[in-house]
Amino acid sequence: MKTKNIYNSIEELKLELYKIQCKNWIPSKSKGTGAAGITLEKLLHKDEDQFILPDYSGIELKTKIEGSEPYISLFSMAFDNKPLEIRRLLKIGGYPDKKNPQFKVFQIAVYGNSKKFVRGNLTYQLKVDYSQQVLRLIILDYHCQLIDNSMSWSFSQLQSRLEHKMNYVALIPVKKWYINKTIYFRYLNAKFFQLKDFEIFLKLIEEGIIRVTFRISYFKDEERFGNIHDRGTTFEIREDDLTKLFDEI
């Protein structure tokens, strides 16, 4: 998208957000952790998120509840080296669910600058492999002996996802309030950012500033009970570190 067009989109989005701000407190139009974002998208008359494309005229929308967990999701992307790797990861590293121990779950955040210890005496770490042009998940045993390093994301697909999805970002702070069991949101002034480059993205992974979070569980509804529920593999960064990956516009 040409620079002139993106700045037109930013001005258009600013106007739409101003109209939403004039409504003050708005009842949530969804439930769950993503309710603020889904409500905003509905207010902007936007179709349901396609995940791989920006939310609004080339701009990715990121809502952030004030006082919430400090990490912001950049994008979600499963291993791309071969199919069904999430199932294999669950088989290797999954640990019993507390409520229903007959089912395995795998819900951890993994970093590039430190090892993450998980139940079962396994450790996990990200490795940027420049020679093979992949980002690897390294799995070690208790004695730091290699168990597996074949699960990976290719640089080419990571770069494509990052640059298509996150080239321009609007971060919208949100206030949240409960009244009579109803959630209300108030959207504040947005900040706009432009992506620096892919090499910086890789460097931030190595430094542990960008992490990868796995959320593999199982379905709990009656029809699908016990089946694997992959809730996403997400690349995340702290709000305070956004300007390490983006330039503020």
mmCIF file of C-alpha atoms in Angstrom:
data_model
loop_
_atom_site.group_PDB
_atom_site.id
_atom_site.type_symbol
_atom_site.label_atom_id
_atom_site.label_comp_id
_atom_site.label_asym_id
_atom_site.label_seq_id
_atom_site.Cartn_x
_atom_site.Cartn_y
_atom_site.Cartn_z
ATOM 1 C CA MET A 1 0.000 0.000 0.000
ATOM 2 C CA LYS A 2 1.368 3.401 -0.985
ATOM 3 C CA THR A 3 2.287 5.786 1.827
ATOM 4 C CA LYS A 4 -0.320 8.346 0.716
ATOM 5 C CA ASN A 5 -3.065 5.712 0.827
ATOM 6 C CA ILE A 6 -2.089 4.426 4.273
ATOM 7 C CA TYR A 7 -2.101 7.940 5.716
ATOM 8 C CA ASN A 8 -5.557 8.451 4.247
ATOM 9 C CA SER A 9 -6.596 5.208 5.960
ATOM 10 C CA ILE A 10 -5.139 6.401 9.255
ATOM 11 C CA GLU A 11 -7.075 9.687 9.060
ATOM 12 C CA GLU A 12 -10.247 7.792 8.183
ATOM 13 C CA LEU A 13 -9.747 5.408 11.110
ATOM 14 C CA LYS A 14 -9.089 8.323 13.477
ATOM 15 C CA LEU A 15 -12.433 9.817 12.479
ATOM 16 C CA GLU A 16 -14.264 6.509 12.985
ATOM 17 C CA LEU A 17 -12.626 6.045 16.390
ATOM 18 C CA TYR A 18 -13.627 9.583 17.354
ATOM 19 C CA LYS A 19 -17.268 8.743 16.535
ATOM 20 C CA ILE A 20 -16.992 5.650 18.730
ATOM 21 C CA GLN A 21 -15.406 7.667 21.564
ATOM 22 C CA CYS A 22 -18.369 10.064 21.422
ATOM 23 C CA LYS A 23 -20.627 7.140 22.408
ATOM 24 C CA ASN A 24 -18.691 6.925 25.672
ATOM 25 C CA TRP A 25 -19.293 3.571 27.470
ATOM 26 C CA ILE A 26 -20.384 0.831 25.053
ATOM 27 C CA PRO A 27 -21.780 -2.571 26.098
ATOM 28 C CA SER A 28 -19.699 -5.529 24.957
ATOM 29 C CA LYS A 29 -20.933 -7.353 21.865
ATOM 30 C CA SER A 30 -18.977 -10.508 22.681
ATOM 31 C CA LYS A 31 -17.597 -12.612 25.520
ATOM 32 C CA GLY A 32 -14.106 -13.774 26.424
ATOM 33 C CA THR A 33 -10.649 -12.227 26.351
ATOM 34 C CA GLY A 34 -11.036 -10.802 22.840
ATOM 35 C CA ALA A 35 -14.342 -9.046 23.529
ATOM 36 C CA ALA A 36 -12.931 -5.503 23.345
ATOM 37 C CA GLY A 37 -11.437 -6.135 19.911
ATOM 38 C CA ILE A 38 -14.516 -7.916 18.561
ATOM 39 C CA THR A 39 -16.780 -5.144 19.853
ATOM 40 C CA LEU A 40 -14.602 -2.525 18.161
ATOM 41 C CA GLU A 41 -14.662 -4.414 14.869
ATOM 42 C CA LYS A 42 -18.463 -4.580 14.989
ATOM 43 C CA LEU A 43 -18.636 -0.852 15.725
ATOM 44 C CA LEU A 44 -16.451 -0.279 12.660
ATOM 45 C CA HIS A 45 -18.841 -2.497 10.648
ATOM 46 C CA LYS A 46 -15.992 -4.841 9.859
ATOM 47 C CA ASP A 47 -16.404 -8.476 8.836
ATOM 48 C CA GLU A 48 -15.129 -11.202 11.157
ATOM 49 C CA ASP A 49 -11.335 -11.262 11.464
ATOM 50 C CA GLN A 50 -9.520 -13.231 8.760
ATOM 51 C CA PHE A 51 -6.420 -13.389 11.003
ATOM 52 C CA ILE A 52 -3.889 -13.293 8.147
ATOM 53 C CA LEU A 53 -4.869 -9.840 6.831
ATOM 54 C CA PRO A 54 -4.930 -6.408 8.511
ATOM 55 C CA ASP A 55 -8.205 -5.462 10.172
ATOM 56 C CA TYR A 56 -8.931 -2.056 8.655
ATOM 57 C CA SER A 57 -7.734 -0.732 5.256
ATOM 58 C CA GLY A 58 -4.192 -2.052 5.714
ATOM 59 C CA ILE A 59 -4.055 -1.281 9.463
ATOM 60 C CA GLU A 60 -4.016 -3.989 12.127
ATOM 61 C CA LEU A 61 -6.131 -3.059 15.161
ATOM 62 C CA LYS A 62 -4.855 -3.951 18.618
ATOM 63 C CA THR A 63 -6.990 -3.195 21.659
ATOM 64 C CA LYS A 64 -5.384 -3.215 25.099
ATOM 65 C CA ILE A 65 -7.439 -3.219 28.303
ATOM 66 C CA GLU A 66 -5.874 -0.836 30.822
ATOM 67 C CA GLY A 67 -4.168 -2.778 33.615
ATOM 68 C CA SER A 68 -4.349 -6.106 31.777
ATOM 69 C CA GLU A 69 -1.544 -8.583 31.051
ATOM 70 C CA PRO A 70 1.361 -6.646 29.505
ATOM 71 C CA TYR A 71 1.861 -8.748 26.362
ATOM 72 C CA ILE A 72 0.209 -7.922 23.040
ATOM 73 C CA SER A 73 -0.388 -10.521 20.350
ATOM 74 C CA LEU A 74 1.364 -9.789 17.062
ATOM 75 C CA PHE A 75 0.034 -12.692 14.976
ATOM 76 C CA SER A 76 -0.684 -16.415 15.188
ATOM 77 C CA MET A 77 1.140 -18.988 13.086
ATOM 78 C CA ALA A 78 1.508 -22.746 13.494
ATOM 79 C CA PHE A 79 4.664 -24.669 12.587
ATOM 80 C CA ASP A 80 4.940 -24.807 8.804
ATOM 81 C CA ASN A 81 7.656 -27.465 8.297
ATOM 82 C CA LYS A 82 5.100 -30.303 8.017
ATOM 83 C CA PRO A 83 1.470 -31.133 8.953
ATOM 84 C CA LEU A 84 0.210 -32.229 12.382
ATOM 85 C CA GLU A 85 3.235 -30.950 14.303
ATOM 86 C CA ILE A 86 0.996 -29.582 17.058
ATOM 87 C CA ARG A 87 -0.256 -33.121 17.692
ATOM 88 C CA ARG A 88 3.316 -34.372 17.872
ATOM 89 C CA LEU A 89 4.269 -31.535 20.240
ATOM 90 C CA LEU A 90 1.370 -32.463 22.511
ATOM 91 C CA LYS A 91 2.492 -36.100 22.446
ATOM 92 C CA ILE A 92 6.100 -35.213 23.343
ATOM 93 C CA GLY A 93 5.568 -32.383 25.802
ATOM 94 C CA GLY A 94 1.951 -32.423 26.867
ATOM 95 C CA TYR A 95 1.230 -32.717 30.576
ATOM 96 C CA PRO A 96 -1.954 -33.885 32.377
ATOM 97 C CA ASP A 97 -4.713 -31.350 32.773
ATOM 98 C CA LYS A 98 -5.385 -30.541 36.431
ATOM 99 C CA LYS A 99 -9.136 -31.102 36.193
ATOM 100 C CA ASN A 100 -9.136 -34.067 33.791
ATOM 101 C CA PRO A 101 -5.657 -35.661 33.993
ATOM 102 C CA GLN A 102 -6.552 -38.282 31.386
ATOM 103 C CA PHE A 103 -6.156 -35.502 28.794
ATOM 104 C CA LYS A 104 -2.916 -33.692 27.963
ATOM 105 C CA VAL A 105 -2.503 -29.936 27.582
ATOM 106 C CA PHE A 106 0.414 -27.737 26.545
ATOM 107 C CA GLN A 107 0.115 -24.093 27.565
ATOM 108 C CA ILE A 108 3.440 -22.299 27.894
ATOM 109 C CA ALA A 109 5.390 -19.267 26.662
ATOM 110 C CA VAL A 110 8.800 -19.961 25.095
ATOM 111 C CA TYR A 111 11.684 -17.503 24.729
ATOM 112 C CA GLY A 112 14.889 -17.262 22.708
ATOM 113 C CA ASN A 113 17.187 -16.124 25.511
ATOM 114 C CA SER A 114 16.277 -18.597 28.261
ATOM 115 C CA LYS A 115 15.065 -22.159 28.760
ATOM 116 C CA LYS A 116 11.493 -22.759 29.875
ATOM 117 C CA PHE A 117 11.051 -25.679 32.297
ATOM 118 C CA VAL A 118 7.757 -27.540 32.103
ATOM 119 C CA ARG A 119 6.227 -30.495 33.882
ATOM 120 C CA GLY A 120 7.783 -33.794 32.815
ATOM 121 C CA ASN A 121 11.309 -32.413 33.278
ATOM 122 C CA LEU A 122 11.500 -31.052 29.732
ATOM 123 C CA THR A 123 12.828 -27.643 28.729
ATOM 124 C CA TYR A 124 11.963 -25.514 25.713
ATOM 125 C CA GLN A 125 13.726 -22.695 23.924
ATOM 126 C CA LEU A 126 13.506 -20.850 20.601
ATOM 127 C CA LYS A 127 16.518 -20.851 18.269
ATOM 128 C CA VAL A 128 16.923 -18.582 15.259
ATOM 129 C CA ASP A 129 18.713 -20.817 12.742
ATOM 130 C CA TYR A 130 20.151 -18.466 10.126
ATOM 131 C CA SER A 131 21.923 -21.228 8.201
ATOM 132 C CA GLN A 132 18.663 -23.125 7.539
ATOM 133 C CA GLN A 133 16.498 -19.989 7.487
ATOM 134 C CA VAL A 134 14.088 -21.295 10.131
ATOM 135 C CA LEU A 135 13.006 -20.533 13.682
ATOM 136 C CA ARG A 136 13.219 -23.774 15.671
ATOM 137 C CA LEU A 137 11.586 -25.009 18.845
ATOM 138 C CA ILE A 138 14.300 -26.811 20.820
ATOM 139 C CA ILE A 139 13.143 -29.509 23.276
ATOM 140 C CA LEU A 140 15.649 -30.828 25.823
ATOM 141 C CA ASP A 141 15.439 -33.366 28.618
ATOM 142 C CA TYR A 142 16.330 -32.799 32.271
ATOM 143 C CA HIS A 143 20.047 -33.299 31.479
ATOM 144 C CA CYS A 144 19.898 -30.813 28.573
ATOM 145 C CA GLN A 145 20.143 -33.594 25.998
ATOM 146 C CA LEU A 146 18.343 -32.878 22.749
ATOM 147 C CA ILE A 147 14.969 -34.573 22.319
ATOM 148 C CA ASP A 148 13.682 -32.731 19.252
ATOM 149 C CA ASN A 149 14.538 -29.681 17.147
ATOM 150 C CA SER A 150 12.602 -30.453 13.975
ATOM 151 C CA MET A 151 9.492 -28.326 14.623
ATOM 152 C CA SER A 152 9.992 -24.967 12.967
ATOM 153 C CA TRP A 153 8.706 -21.888 11.185
ATOM 154 C CA SER A 154 10.373 -20.835 7.929
ATOM 155 C CA PHE A 155 11.782 -17.312 7.692
ATOM 156 C CA SER A 156 9.931 -16.793 4.404
ATOM 157 C CA GLN A 157 6.508 -17.537 5.891
ATOM 158 C CA LEU A 158 7.195 -15.611 9.098
ATOM 159 C CA GLN A 159 8.284 -12.574 7.091
ATOM 160 C CA SER A 160 5.260 -12.801 4.816
ATOM 161 C CA ARG A 161 2.866 -13.053 7.766
ATOM 162 C CA LEU A 162 4.544 -10.197 9.665
ATOM 163 C CA GLU A 163 4.701 -7.816 6.723
ATOM 164 C CA HIS A 164 1.200 -8.504 5.429
ATOM 165 C CA LYS A 165 -0.478 -8.474 8.834
ATOM 166 C CA MET A 166 1.568 -6.020 10.899
ATOM 167 C CA ASN A 167 3.057 -3.432 8.536
ATOM 168 C CA TYR A 168 0.847 -0.749 10.108
ATOM 169 C CA VAL A 169 -0.693 -1.058 13.570
ATOM 170 C CA ALA A 170 -3.173 0.973 15.606
ATOM 171 C CA LEU A 171 -2.980 0.391 19.364
ATOM 172 C CA ILE A 172 -6.197 1.435 21.068
ATOM 173 C CA PRO A 173 -6.249 1.604 24.900
ATOM 174 C CA VAL A 174 -9.552 0.495 26.408
ATOM 175 C CA LYS A 175 -11.189 1.052 29.777
ATOM 176 C CA LYS A 176 -13.380 -1.766 31.073
ATOM 177 C CA TRP A 177 -16.269 -1.648 33.564
ATOM 178 C CA TYR A 178 -18.775 -4.149 34.970
ATOM 179 C CA ILE A 179 -22.327 -3.011 35.752
ATOM 180 C CA ASN A 180 -25.038 -5.543 36.651
ATOM 181 C CA LYS A 181 -23.041 -8.385 35.081
ATOM 182 C CA THR A 182 -22.710 -6.459 31.813
ATOM 183 C CA ILE A 183 -19.269 -5.471 30.485
ATOM 184 C CA TYR A 184 -18.811 -1.968 29.103
ATOM 185 C CA PHE A 185 -15.858 -0.608 27.108
ATOM 186 C CA ARG A 186 -14.630 2.918 26.518
ATOM 187 C CA TYR A 187 -12.115 3.336 23.690
ATOM 188 C CA LEU A 188 -9.358 5.913 24.099
ATOM 189 C CA ASN A 189 -7.049 7.681 21.613
ATOM 190 C CA ALA A 190 -5.095 5.333 19.355
ATOM 191 C CA LYS A 191 -1.360 5.304 18.685
ATOM 192 C CA PHE A 192 -0.173 4.351 15.199
ATOM 193 C CA PHE A 193 2.958 2.380 14.346
ATOM 194 C CA GLN A 194 4.892 1.240 11.276
ATOM 195 C CA LEU A 195 6.928 -1.983 11.192
ATOM 196 C CA LYS A 196 10.711 -1.596 11.077
ATOM 197 C CA ASP A 197 12.012 -4.762 9.380
ATOM 198 C CA PHE A 198 12.110 -8.542 9.599
ATOM 199 C CA GLU A 199 15.746 -8.738 10.743
ATOM 200 C CA ILE A 200 14.819 -6.739 13.858
ATOM 201 C CA PHE A 201 11.928 -9.156 14.458
ATOM 202 C CA LEU A 202 14.368 -12.100 14.479
ATOM 203 C CA LYS A 203 16.788 -10.234 16.744
ATOM 204 C CA LEU A 204 14.019 -9.510 19.252
ATOM 205 C CA ILE A 205 13.166 -13.219 19.334
ATOM 206 C CA GLU A 206 16.808 -14.036 20.104
ATOM 207 C CA GLU A 207 16.803 -11.468 22.903
ATOM 208 C CA GLY A 208 13.608 -12.861 24.459
ATOM 209 C CA ILE A 209 11.657 -9.658 23.784
ATOM 210 C CA ILE A 210 9.300 -11.443 21.410
ATOM 211 C CA ARG A 211 8.017 -14.775 22.747
ATOM 212 C CA VAL A 212 5.882 -17.596 21.365
ATOM 213 C CA THR A 213 2.896 -18.800 23.386
ATOM 214 C CA PHE A 214 1.309 -22.223 22.833
ATOM 215 C CA ARG A 215 -2.292 -22.849 23.890
ATOM 216 C CA ILE A 216 -3.110 -26.498 23.235
ATOM 217 C CA SER A 217 -5.954 -27.923 25.260
ATOM 218 C CA TYR A 218 -9.021 -30.107 24.643
ATOM 219 C CA PHE A 219 -12.669 -29.454 23.930
ATOM 220 C CA LYS A 220 -14.938 -29.509 26.965
ATOM 221 C CA ASP A 221 -18.341 -29.447 25.270
ATOM 222 C CA GLU A 222 -20.292 -32.702 25.233
ATOM 223 C CA GLU A 223 -20.096 -33.314 21.480
ATOM 224 C CA ARG A 224 -16.301 -32.915 21.136
ATOM 225 C CA PHE A 225 -15.191 -33.649 24.693
ATOM 226 C CA GLY A 226 -11.542 -34.745 24.867
ATOM 227 C CA ASN A 227 -10.597 -33.867 21.279
ATOM 228 C CA ILE A 228 -7.536 -31.680 20.799
ATOM 229 C CA HIS A 229 -8.350 -27.970 20.857
ATOM 230 C CA ASP A 230 -5.512 -25.916 19.357
ATOM 231 C CA ARG A 231 -6.294 -22.379 20.482
ATOM 232 C CA GLY A 232 -3.345 -20.950 18.610
ATOM 233 C CA THR A 233 0.408 -20.456 18.548
ATOM 234 C CA THR A 234 0.984 -16.742 19.027
ATOM 235 C CA PHE A 235 3.962 -14.400 18.668
ATOM 236 C CA GLU A 236 3.747 -11.761 21.405
ATOM 237 C CA ILE A 237 5.560 -8.632 22.595
ATOM 238 C CA ARG A 238 5.178 -6.442 25.671
ATOM 239 C CA GLU A 239 3.461 -3.109 25.141
ATOM 240 C CA ASP A 240 6.521 -1.306 26.541
ATOM 241 C CA ASP A 241 8.688 -2.934 23.847
ATOM 242 C CA LEU A 242 6.540 -2.040 20.834
ATOM 243 C CA THR A 243 8.913 0.711 19.671
ATOM 244 C CA LYS A 244 11.713 -1.852 19.400
ATOM 245 C CA LEU A 245 9.798 -3.485 16.534
ATOM 246 C CA PHE A 246 7.817 -0.480 15.248
ATOM 247 C CA ASP A 247 8.318 3.220 14.618
ATOM 248 C CA GLU A 248 5.550 5.357 16.065
ATOM 249 C CA ILE A 249 3.859 7.439 13.385
#
